Amino acid sequence: MPAMSSRGSRRRTMNEINMVPFIDVMLVLLIIFMVSAPLITTGTVDLPSVGSAKAQPQHVIQVIVGTDEQLKIKLDGDQDPSPVPLKALATRVKEAQNGDAATPVVISADRNVKYEAVVKTMDVLQRAGIQRVGLSVKNGAPADN
């Protein structure tokens, strides 16, 4: 048997990429998206509007977050807010609501309070099932930073 030369056993390298499988995959993905797009339902968001309230509610529970992140609760007739720990906040608010879930709870916080403290307070109230939780805002021109 004659010895094979090294030239005959070499394979020729391919310089091109076969694009057909890539195109097939892209067309399949396109079809999947075209079929599933009409099935996706869009959510509706009920955005609040400032200043649209007709009248102030008669009974409001105010939760005050101080600069030291201590919580105080203030009812309508109270002049001085009473301190309350975060763990007992939900039960105190429910007691103040007297079974009326429509009683709004307003969270007031100082400008220098960490946002995390306000979010924790809102989270505790919402996890307890209190529905009408809002934030107190100051009307007027924005302050300089």
Short mmCIF file of C-alpha atoms in Angstrom, two decimals:
data_model
loop_
_atom_site.label_atom_id
_atom_site.label_comp_id
_atom_site.label_asym_id
_atom_site.label_seq_id
_atom_site.Cartn_x
_atom_site.Cartn_y
_atom_site.Cartn_z
CA MET A 1 0.00 0.00 0.00
CA PRO A 2 1.31 3.32 -0.91
CA ALA A 3 1.64 5.87 1.87
CA MET A 4 -0.92 8.62 1.78
CA SER A 5 0.36 12.05 1.47
CA SER A 6 -0.52 14.56 4.10
CA ARG A 7 -2.24 16.72 1.52
CA GLY A 8 -4.87 14.15 0.68
CA SER A 9 -5.96 13.54 4.28
CA ARG A 10 -6.50 17.20 5.19
CA ARG A 11 -9.99 18.50 5.38
CA ARG A 12 -10.83 21.77 3.95
CA THR A 13 -11.81 24.31 6.59
CA MET A 14 -15.17 25.95 6.26
CA ASN A 15 -15.07 29.73 6.28
CA GLU A 16 -18.82 30.33 6.32
CA ILE A 17 -21.43 29.92 9.05
CA ASN A 18 -24.58 28.11 8.09
CA MET A 19 -27.37 30.64 8.73
CA VAL A 20 -30.31 28.33 8.01
CA PRO A 21 -30.67 26.91 11.58
CA PHE A 22 -30.42 30.43 13.01
CA ILE A 23 -33.16 31.68 10.70
CA ASP A 24 -35.35 28.69 11.56
CA VAL A 25 -35.07 29.36 15.28
CA MET A 26 -35.83 33.05 14.81
CA LEU A 27 -38.92 32.29 12.74
CA VAL A 28 -40.21 29.85 15.36
CA LEU A 29 -39.70 32.49 18.09
CA LEU A 30 -41.45 35.09 15.95
CA ILE A 31 -44.45 32.81 15.51
CA ILE A 32 -44.59 32.09 19.25
CA PHE A 33 -44.56 35.80 20.09
CA MET A 34 -47.15 36.61 17.44
CA VAL A 35 -49.51 33.96 18.79
CA SER A 36 -49.00 34.78 22.47
CA ALA A 37 -49.06 38.60 22.21
CA PRO A 38 -52.86 38.93 21.86
CA LEU A 39 -53.36 36.64 24.86
CA ILE A 40 -51.44 38.91 27.25
CA THR A 41 -53.81 41.05 29.29
CA THR A 42 -52.72 44.52 30.23
CA GLY A 43 -53.17 45.57 33.83
CA THR A 44 -54.96 48.74 34.73
CA VAL A 45 -53.50 51.06 37.31
CA ASP A 46 -55.78 53.36 39.26
CA LEU A 47 -53.53 56.36 39.80
CA PRO A 48 -54.27 58.73 42.65
CA SER A 49 -54.82 62.40 41.97
CA VAL A 50 -53.78 65.14 44.35
CA GLY A 51 -56.37 67.67 45.42
CA SER A 52 -59.39 65.79 44.09
CA ALA A 53 -60.84 64.95 47.51
CA LYS A 54 -64.17 66.67 48.06
CA ALA A 55 -64.10 66.67 51.83
CA GLN A 56 -61.79 65.60 54.59
CA PRO A 57 -62.88 62.39 56.28
CA GLN A 58 -64.20 62.85 59.79
CA HIS A 59 -62.05 60.20 61.43
CA VAL A 60 -58.37 59.94 60.43
CA ILE A 61 -55.66 57.91 62.11
CA GLN A 62 -52.24 59.49 61.75
CA VAL A 63 -49.04 57.48 62.13
CA ILE A 64 -46.03 59.74 62.66
CA VAL A 65 -42.52 58.52 61.85
CA GLY A 66 -40.05 60.68 63.75
CA THR A 67 -36.48 61.53 62.79
CA ASP A 68 -35.27 58.83 65.20
CA GLU A 69 -37.60 56.36 63.37
CA GLN A 70 -39.84 56.06 66.44
CA LEU A 71 -43.52 55.63 65.65
CA LYS A 72 -46.34 57.59 67.22
CA ILE A 73 -50.05 57.28 66.61
CA LYS A 74 -52.40 60.23 66.73
CA LEU A 75 -56.17 60.03 66.65
CA ASP A 76 -58.59 62.85 65.85
CA GLY A 77 -59.22 64.18 69.36
CA ASP A 78 -55.74 63.56 70.72
CA GLN A 79 -53.46 66.54 71.12
CA ASP A 80 -50.35 64.51 71.93
CA PRO A 81 -49.49 61.46 69.83
CA SER A 82 -48.80 58.30 71.82
CA PRO A 83 -45.67 56.23 71.06
CA VAL A 84 -46.18 52.75 69.69
CA PRO A 85 -43.65 50.01 68.73
CA LEU A 86 -43.65 48.73 65.15
CA LYS A 87 -44.82 45.26 66.23
CA ALA A 88 -47.93 46.64 67.93
CA LEU A 89 -48.75 49.24 65.26
CA ALA A 90 -51.21 47.12 63.30
CA THR A 91 -53.21 46.10 66.37
CA ARG A 92 -53.35 49.68 67.66
CA VAL A 93 -54.55 50.97 64.30
CA LYS A 94 -57.22 48.25 64.07
CA GLU A 95 -58.38 49.14 67.58
CA ALA A 96 -58.58 52.80 66.57
CA GLN A 97 -60.60 51.91 63.48
CA ASN A 98 -63.27 50.22 65.64
CA GLY A 99 -64.12 47.71 62.91
CA ASP A 100 -64.58 50.39 60.24
CA ALA A 101 -62.17 49.43 57.44
CA ALA A 102 -63.00 52.65 55.57
CA THR A 103 -61.19 54.75 58.18
CA PRO A 104 -58.09 56.14 56.45
CA VAL A 105 -54.60 55.83 57.91
CA VAL A 106 -52.16 58.59 57.01
CA ILE A 107 -48.41 58.20 57.46
CA SER A 108 -46.55 61.43 58.19
CA ALA A 109 -42.78 61.44 58.17
CA ASP A 110 -40.08 64.06 58.52
CA ARG A 111 -38.07 64.90 55.43
CA ASN A 112 -34.91 63.52 57.04
CA VAL A 113 -36.40 60.10 57.84
CA LYS A 114 -35.02 57.20 55.81
CA TYR A 115 -37.39 56.02 53.11
CA GLU A 116 -36.94 52.46 54.37
CA ALA A 117 -38.61 53.33 57.70
CA VAL A 118 -41.69 54.69 55.92
CA VAL A 119 -41.89 51.64 53.65
CA LYS A 120 -41.61 49.29 56.64
CA THR A 121 -44.48 51.13 58.31
CA MET A 122 -46.63 50.89 55.18
CA ASP A 123 -45.75 47.20 54.79
CA VAL A 124 -46.78 46.37 58.36
CA LEU A 125 -50.12 48.11 57.90
CA GLN A 126 -50.86 46.53 54.53
CA ARG A 127 -49.91 43.03 55.71
CA ALA A 128 -52.38 43.46 58.58
CA GLY A 129 -55.15 44.03 56.04
CA ILE A 130 -55.58 47.76 56.55
CA GLN A 131 -56.81 48.98 53.19
CA ARG A 132 -56.75 52.77 53.15
CA VAL A 133 -53.12 53.67 53.84
CA GLY A 134 -51.76 56.92 52.45
CA LEU A 135 -48.87 59.32 52.79
CA SER A 136 -49.15 62.84 54.06
CA VAL A 137 -47.78 65.47 51.67
CA LYS A 138 -46.99 69.10 52.17
CA ASN A 139 -48.66 71.45 49.73
CA GLY A 140 -46.67 74.31 48.32
CA ALA A 141 -43.55 74.97 46.31
CA PRO A 142 -40.82 72.33 46.34
CA ALA A 143 -38.06 73.10 48.81
CA ASP A 144 -34.46 73.65 47.76
CA ASN A 145 -32.15 70.72 48.31
#
